[in-house]
XYZ file of C-alpha atoms in Angstrom:
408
model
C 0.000 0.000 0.000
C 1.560 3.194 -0.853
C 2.425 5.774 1.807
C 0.412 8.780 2.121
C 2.074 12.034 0.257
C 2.230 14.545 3.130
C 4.099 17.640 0.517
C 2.045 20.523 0.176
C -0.621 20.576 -2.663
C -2.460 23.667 -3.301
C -5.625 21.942 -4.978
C -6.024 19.815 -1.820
C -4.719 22.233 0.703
C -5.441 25.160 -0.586
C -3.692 28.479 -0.907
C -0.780 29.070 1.789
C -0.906 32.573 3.947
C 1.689 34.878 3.456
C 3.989 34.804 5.848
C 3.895 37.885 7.946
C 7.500 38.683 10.158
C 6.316 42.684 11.444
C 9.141 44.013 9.144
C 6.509 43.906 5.881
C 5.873 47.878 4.314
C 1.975 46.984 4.315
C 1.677 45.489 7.655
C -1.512 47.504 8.323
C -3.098 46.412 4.964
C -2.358 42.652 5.767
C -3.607 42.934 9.716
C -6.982 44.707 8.526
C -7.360 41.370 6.357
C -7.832 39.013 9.757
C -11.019 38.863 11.736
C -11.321 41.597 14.655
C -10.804 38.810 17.389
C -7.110 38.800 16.785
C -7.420 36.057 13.534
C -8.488 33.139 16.886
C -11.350 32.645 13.452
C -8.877 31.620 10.544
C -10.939 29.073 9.294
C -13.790 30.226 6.554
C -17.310 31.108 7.539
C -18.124 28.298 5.093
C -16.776 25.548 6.945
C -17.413 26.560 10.348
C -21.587 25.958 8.687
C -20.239 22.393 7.131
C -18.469 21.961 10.378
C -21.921 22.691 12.465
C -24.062 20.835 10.445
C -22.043 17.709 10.946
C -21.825 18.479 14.790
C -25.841 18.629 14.712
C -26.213 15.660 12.361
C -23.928 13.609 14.463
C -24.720 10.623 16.762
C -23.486 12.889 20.239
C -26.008 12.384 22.489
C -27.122 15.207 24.782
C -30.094 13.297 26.315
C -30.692 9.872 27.013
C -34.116 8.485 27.098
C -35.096 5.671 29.895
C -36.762 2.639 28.251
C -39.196 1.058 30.266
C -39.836 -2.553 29.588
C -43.772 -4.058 29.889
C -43.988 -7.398 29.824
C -46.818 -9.915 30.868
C -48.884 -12.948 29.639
C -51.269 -12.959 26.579
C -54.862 -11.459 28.712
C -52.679 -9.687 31.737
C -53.551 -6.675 30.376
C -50.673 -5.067 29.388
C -52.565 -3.526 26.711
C -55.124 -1.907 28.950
C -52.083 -0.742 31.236
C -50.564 1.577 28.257
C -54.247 2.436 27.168
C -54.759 4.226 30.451
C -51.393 5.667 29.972
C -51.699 7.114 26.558
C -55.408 8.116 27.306
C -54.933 9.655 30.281
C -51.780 11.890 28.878
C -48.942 12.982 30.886
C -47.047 16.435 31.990
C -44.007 13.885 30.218
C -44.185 13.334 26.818
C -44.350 9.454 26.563
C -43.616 7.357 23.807
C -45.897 3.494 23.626
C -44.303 0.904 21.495
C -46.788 -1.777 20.692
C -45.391 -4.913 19.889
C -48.099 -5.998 17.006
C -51.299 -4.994 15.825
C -53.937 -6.275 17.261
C -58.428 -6.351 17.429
C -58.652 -5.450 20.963
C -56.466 -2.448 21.545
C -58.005 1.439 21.458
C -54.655 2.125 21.056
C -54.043 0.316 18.226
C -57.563 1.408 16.818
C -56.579 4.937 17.078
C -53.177 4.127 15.017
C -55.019 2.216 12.569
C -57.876 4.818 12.040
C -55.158 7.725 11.466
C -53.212 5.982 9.115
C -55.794 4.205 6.785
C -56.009 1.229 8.484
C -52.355 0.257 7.836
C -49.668 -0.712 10.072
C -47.641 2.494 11.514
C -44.216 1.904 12.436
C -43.171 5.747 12.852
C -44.124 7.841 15.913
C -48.301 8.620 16.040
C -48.611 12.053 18.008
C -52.026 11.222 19.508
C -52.915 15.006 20.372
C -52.143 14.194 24.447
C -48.400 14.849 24.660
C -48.462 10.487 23.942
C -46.959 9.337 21.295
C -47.245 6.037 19.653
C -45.842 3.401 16.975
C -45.941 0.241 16.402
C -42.907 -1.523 15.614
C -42.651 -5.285 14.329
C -38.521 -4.884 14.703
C -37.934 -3.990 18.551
C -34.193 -4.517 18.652
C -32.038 -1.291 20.167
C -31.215 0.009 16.779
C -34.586 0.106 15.686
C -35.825 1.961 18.458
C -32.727 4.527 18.593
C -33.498 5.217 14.863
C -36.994 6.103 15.441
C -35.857 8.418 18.289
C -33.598 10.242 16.355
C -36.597 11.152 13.693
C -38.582 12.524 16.520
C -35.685 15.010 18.444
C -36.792 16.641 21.256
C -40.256 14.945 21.382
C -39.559 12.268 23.705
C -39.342 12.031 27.671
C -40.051 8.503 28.105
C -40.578 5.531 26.297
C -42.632 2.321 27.081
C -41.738 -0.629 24.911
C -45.043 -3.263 25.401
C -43.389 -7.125 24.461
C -45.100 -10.782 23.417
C -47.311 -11.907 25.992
C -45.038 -14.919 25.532
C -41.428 -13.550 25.144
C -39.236 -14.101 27.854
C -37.959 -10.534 28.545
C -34.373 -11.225 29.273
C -32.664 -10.821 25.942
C -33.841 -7.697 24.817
C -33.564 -6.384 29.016
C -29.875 -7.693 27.687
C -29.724 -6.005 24.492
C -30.642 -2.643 25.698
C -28.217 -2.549 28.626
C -25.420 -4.134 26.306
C -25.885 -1.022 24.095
C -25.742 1.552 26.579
C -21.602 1.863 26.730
C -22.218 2.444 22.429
C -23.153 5.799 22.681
C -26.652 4.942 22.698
C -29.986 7.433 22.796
C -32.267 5.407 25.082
C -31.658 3.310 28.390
C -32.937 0.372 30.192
C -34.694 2.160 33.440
C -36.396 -1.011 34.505
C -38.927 -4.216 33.625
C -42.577 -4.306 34.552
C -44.493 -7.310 34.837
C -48.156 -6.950 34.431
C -50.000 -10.087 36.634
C -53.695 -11.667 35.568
C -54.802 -11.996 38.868
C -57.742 -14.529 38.347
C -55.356 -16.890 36.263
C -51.623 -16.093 37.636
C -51.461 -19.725 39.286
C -53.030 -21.524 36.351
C -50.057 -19.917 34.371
C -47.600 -21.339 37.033
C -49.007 -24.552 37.780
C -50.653 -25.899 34.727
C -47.925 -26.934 32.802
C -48.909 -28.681 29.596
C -50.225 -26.901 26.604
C -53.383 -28.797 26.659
C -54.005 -27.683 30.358
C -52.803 -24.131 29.955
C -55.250 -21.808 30.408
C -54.395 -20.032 27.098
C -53.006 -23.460 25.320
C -49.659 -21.901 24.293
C -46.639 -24.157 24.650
C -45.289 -22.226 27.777
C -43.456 -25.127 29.123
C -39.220 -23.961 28.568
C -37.513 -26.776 31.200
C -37.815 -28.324 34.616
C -41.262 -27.171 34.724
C -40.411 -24.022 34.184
C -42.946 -21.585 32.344
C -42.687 -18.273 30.730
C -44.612 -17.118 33.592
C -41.855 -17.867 35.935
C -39.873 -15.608 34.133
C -41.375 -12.725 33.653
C -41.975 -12.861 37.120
C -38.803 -13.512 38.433
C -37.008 -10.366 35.767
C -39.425 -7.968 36.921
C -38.205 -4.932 38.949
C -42.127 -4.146 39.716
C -45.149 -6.606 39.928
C -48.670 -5.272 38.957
C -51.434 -7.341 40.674
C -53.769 -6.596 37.535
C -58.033 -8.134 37.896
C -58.095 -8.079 41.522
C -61.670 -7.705 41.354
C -61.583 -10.805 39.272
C -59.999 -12.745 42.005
C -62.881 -15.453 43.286
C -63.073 -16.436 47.051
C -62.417 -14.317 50.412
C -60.639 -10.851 48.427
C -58.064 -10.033 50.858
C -57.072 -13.929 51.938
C -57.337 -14.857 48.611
C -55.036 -11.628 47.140
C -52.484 -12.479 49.953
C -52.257 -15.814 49.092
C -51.343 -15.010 44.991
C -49.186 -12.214 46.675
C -47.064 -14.931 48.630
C -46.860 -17.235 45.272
C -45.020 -14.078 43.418
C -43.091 -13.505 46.429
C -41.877 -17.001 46.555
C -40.166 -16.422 43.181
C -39.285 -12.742 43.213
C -38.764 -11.401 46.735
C -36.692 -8.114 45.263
C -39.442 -6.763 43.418
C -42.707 -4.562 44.997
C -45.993 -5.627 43.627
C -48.794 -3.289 43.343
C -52.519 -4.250 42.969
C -54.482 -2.484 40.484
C -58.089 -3.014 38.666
C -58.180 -2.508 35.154
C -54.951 -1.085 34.494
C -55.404 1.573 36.778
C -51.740 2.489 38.166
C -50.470 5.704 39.609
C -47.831 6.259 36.903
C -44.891 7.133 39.181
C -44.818 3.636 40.413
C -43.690 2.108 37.044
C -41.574 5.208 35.655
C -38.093 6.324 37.124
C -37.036 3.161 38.552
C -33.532 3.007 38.224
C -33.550 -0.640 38.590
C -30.093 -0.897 36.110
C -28.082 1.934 37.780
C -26.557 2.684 41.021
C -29.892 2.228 43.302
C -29.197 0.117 46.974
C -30.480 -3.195 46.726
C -33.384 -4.348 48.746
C -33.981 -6.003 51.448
C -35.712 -9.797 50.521
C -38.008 -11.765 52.567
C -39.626 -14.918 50.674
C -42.340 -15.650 52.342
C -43.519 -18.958 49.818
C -40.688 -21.105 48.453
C -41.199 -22.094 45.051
C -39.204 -25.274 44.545
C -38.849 -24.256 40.676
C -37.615 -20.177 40.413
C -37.334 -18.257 44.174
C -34.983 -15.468 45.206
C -32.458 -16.193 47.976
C -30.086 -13.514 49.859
C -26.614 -13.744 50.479
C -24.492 -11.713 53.156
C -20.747 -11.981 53.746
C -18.890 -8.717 55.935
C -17.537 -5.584 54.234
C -14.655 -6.202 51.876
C -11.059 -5.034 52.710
C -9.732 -3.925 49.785
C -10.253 -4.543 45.627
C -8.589 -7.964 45.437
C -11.096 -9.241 47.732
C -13.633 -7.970 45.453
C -12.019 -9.673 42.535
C -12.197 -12.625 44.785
C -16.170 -11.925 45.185
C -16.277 -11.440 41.451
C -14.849 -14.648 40.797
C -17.095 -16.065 42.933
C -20.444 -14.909 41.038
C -18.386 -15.591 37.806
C -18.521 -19.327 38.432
C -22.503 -19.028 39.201
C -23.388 -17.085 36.181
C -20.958 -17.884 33.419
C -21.073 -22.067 34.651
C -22.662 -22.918 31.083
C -19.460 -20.837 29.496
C -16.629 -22.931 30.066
C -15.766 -20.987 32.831
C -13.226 -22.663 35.011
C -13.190 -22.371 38.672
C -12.373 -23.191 41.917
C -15.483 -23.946 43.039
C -17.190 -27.297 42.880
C -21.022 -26.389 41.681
C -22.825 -29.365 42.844
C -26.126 -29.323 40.847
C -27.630 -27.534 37.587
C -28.967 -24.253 38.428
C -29.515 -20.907 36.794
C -29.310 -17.727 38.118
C -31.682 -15.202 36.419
C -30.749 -12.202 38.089
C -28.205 -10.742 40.182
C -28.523 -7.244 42.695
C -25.468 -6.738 45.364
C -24.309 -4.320 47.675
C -20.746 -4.241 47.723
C -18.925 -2.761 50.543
C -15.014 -2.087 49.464
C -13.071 -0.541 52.214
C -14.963 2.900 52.532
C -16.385 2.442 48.539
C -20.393 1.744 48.149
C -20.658 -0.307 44.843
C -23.938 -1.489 43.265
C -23.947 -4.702 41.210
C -26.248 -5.297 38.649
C -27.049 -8.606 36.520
C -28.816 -10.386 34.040
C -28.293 -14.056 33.421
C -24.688 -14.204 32.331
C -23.884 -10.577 32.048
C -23.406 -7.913 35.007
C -21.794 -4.598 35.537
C -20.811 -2.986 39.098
C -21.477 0.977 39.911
C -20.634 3.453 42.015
C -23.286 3.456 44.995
C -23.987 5.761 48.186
C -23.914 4.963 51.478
C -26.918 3.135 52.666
C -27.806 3.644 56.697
C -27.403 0.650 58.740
C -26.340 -1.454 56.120
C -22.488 -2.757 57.200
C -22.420 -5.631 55.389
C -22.232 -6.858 51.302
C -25.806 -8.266 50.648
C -26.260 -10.296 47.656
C -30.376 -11.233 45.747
C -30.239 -13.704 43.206
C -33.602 -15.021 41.461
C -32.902 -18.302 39.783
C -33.736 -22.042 39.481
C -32.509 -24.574 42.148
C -30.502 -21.822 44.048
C -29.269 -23.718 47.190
C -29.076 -20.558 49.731
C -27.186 -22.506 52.306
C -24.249 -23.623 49.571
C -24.103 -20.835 48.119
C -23.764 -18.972 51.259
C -20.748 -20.742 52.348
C -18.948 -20.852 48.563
C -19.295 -17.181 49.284
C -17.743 -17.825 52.430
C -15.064 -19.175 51.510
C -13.885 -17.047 48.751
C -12.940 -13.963 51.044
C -10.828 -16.252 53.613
């Protein structure tokens, strides 16, 4: 490959300025040729415009928009959820991505109605501050695209998924892209809850006893259901009022299924959709936020959450040892060799901590096999490292003393 000719070439470099060394007869003449400022602007108005237009085309991104993730079974009522949303309005101008078209949804109706009964996969403005697309390719890209053709128009976006997606990779994908520069953020995942068939989703396994027939059955008698639940950062109770027997006892007792296999995350009842908004929005649940305190109260033999403690960290190398640790639990299925002896299959779905490093407050986050640690503030009366995982066949009592051991 030939080298790169570096001599001066007026067509591609252009004219060269005179050189001036104060001894010149027309000294004034060539001074009154700069700009006023002292010649700081040498470069041509031209391309300081060419130069601005490619700052203001560029990919820099002055604000980034939280992504909200709202997830549920097929009749949960996601839909419903957003409708109240959208119909309601906002004083923050909220973006709903649908995930398909549908019969059922106003939402979609609307859509469908403004654009001539086709399928709309750019922003709707809906005339409430709301706006709304539908959007068949929901990967990052797709959605930071779409942002970018609607600047300054967007304060938050909810991104509705298949009622029978498991939400983990495109939680994943979003969080993944954040380091790239990226327009939008992961702020947390909402699980929307059918009240009145929750434990039919759970329980009744087979496609043929499935409340909705789908094939929801993944492994170990493990259902989609059990997902969703167990990635959520907030639980919506939805149909309360659908809920048959005693209301309270019989609420409580659905309450203490979820619990059983996601302690970390608050549930909130609602009826019809109705939620105050500020209890899904602003959540945080991928940054630097203190993890919370768990208390299963129902274990469920197939997906629970278990805590870990172990004392406050001396310095970073234990914390590499800690890492190491987790490392063995979530990259097991990786070829990951370690020097711990993992003595039956499990999976761990996701992963908060509160790491205490000397006088450092760190916040880890995970999901499945990937995790990040933050910076984190102090939390009051909190002296230890506290560990939630939410996984299959997580043996609290093992675990707790492979933790044990790695910081001796």
């Amino acid at each position: 490959m030939a080298l790169k000719n570096f001599n001066y070439n007026e067509e591609d470099d252009g004219v060269l300025p005179p050189l001036v060394t104060g001894e010149e007869d027309n000294l004034a003449k060539i001074l009154s040729n700069l700009k006023t400022d002292g010649g700081v602007n040498i470069v041509s108005e031209e391309k300081i415009k060419l130069a601005n237009k490619q700052v203001d085309g560029d990919d820099n991104i002055d604000r980034r928009i939280p992504v909200t993730i709202i997830t549920g079974y097929l009749g949960s009522g996601k839909s419903t959820l957003l409708e109240n949303i959208v119909l309601k309005g906002s004083d923050m101008r909220i973006a709903v991505i649908l995930n398909e078209f549908g019969d059922s949804s106003l939402i979609e109706k609307s859509m469908t109605i403004r654009n001539r009964g086709e399928s709309y996969e750019e922003w709707l403005d809906l005339g409430n501050g709301c706006l709304c697309c539908s959007l068949k390719d929901v990967g990052v890209k797709a959605i930071e695209a779409m942002v970018k053709r609607a600047p300054n128009s967007i304060d938050y976006i909810l991104l509705e998924t298949s009622g029978i997606a498991d939400p983990v990779p495109i939680a994943k994908m979003f969080w993944q892209d954040e380091g790239l520069n990226s327009n939008i953020y992961i702020d947390g995942i909402v699980t929307v809850i059918d009240s009145e068939n929750i434990l039919s989703c759970i329980d009744d396994i087979a496609p043929d006893a499935h409340w909705h027939g789908e094939n929801v059955l993944l492994e170990d008698n493990i259902t989609i259901a059990h997902l969703q639940i167990a990635m959520a950062d907030v639980l919506i109770l939805n149909k309360i009022d659908r809920v048959k027997g005693p209301e309270d006892a019989a609420i409580k007792a659905i309450e203490e299924r979820i619990n059983g296999i996601n302690a970390a995350a608050p549930i909130h009842r609602a009826e019809f959709g109705n939620l105050e908004l500020e209890k899904i929005l602003n959540l945080h649940a991928f940054g630097a936020s203190s993890v919370v305190e768990s208390h299963p109260t129902f274990h469920d033999p197939r997906i629970h959450t278990i805590t870990l403690t172990c004392r406050r960290l001396r310095d970073m190398n234990e914390q590499l040892k800690v890492e190491d640790f987790l490392q063995s639990l979530l990259w097991k299925d990786h070829g990951r060799d370690t020097q711990f002896k993992i003595k039956r299959d499990f999976e761990v779905h996701r992963t908060k901590a509160l790491l205490i490093v000397g006088e450092e407050y760190k916040v880890l986050q995970g999901v499945r096999d990937t995790y990040d640690i933050f910076p984190g503030t102090e939390v009051p009366g909190v002296s230890c490292c506290r560990f939630v995982l939410i996984g299959k066949y997580l043996d609290q009592e093992y675990f707790q003393d492979l933790l044990n051991t790695s910081i001796i």
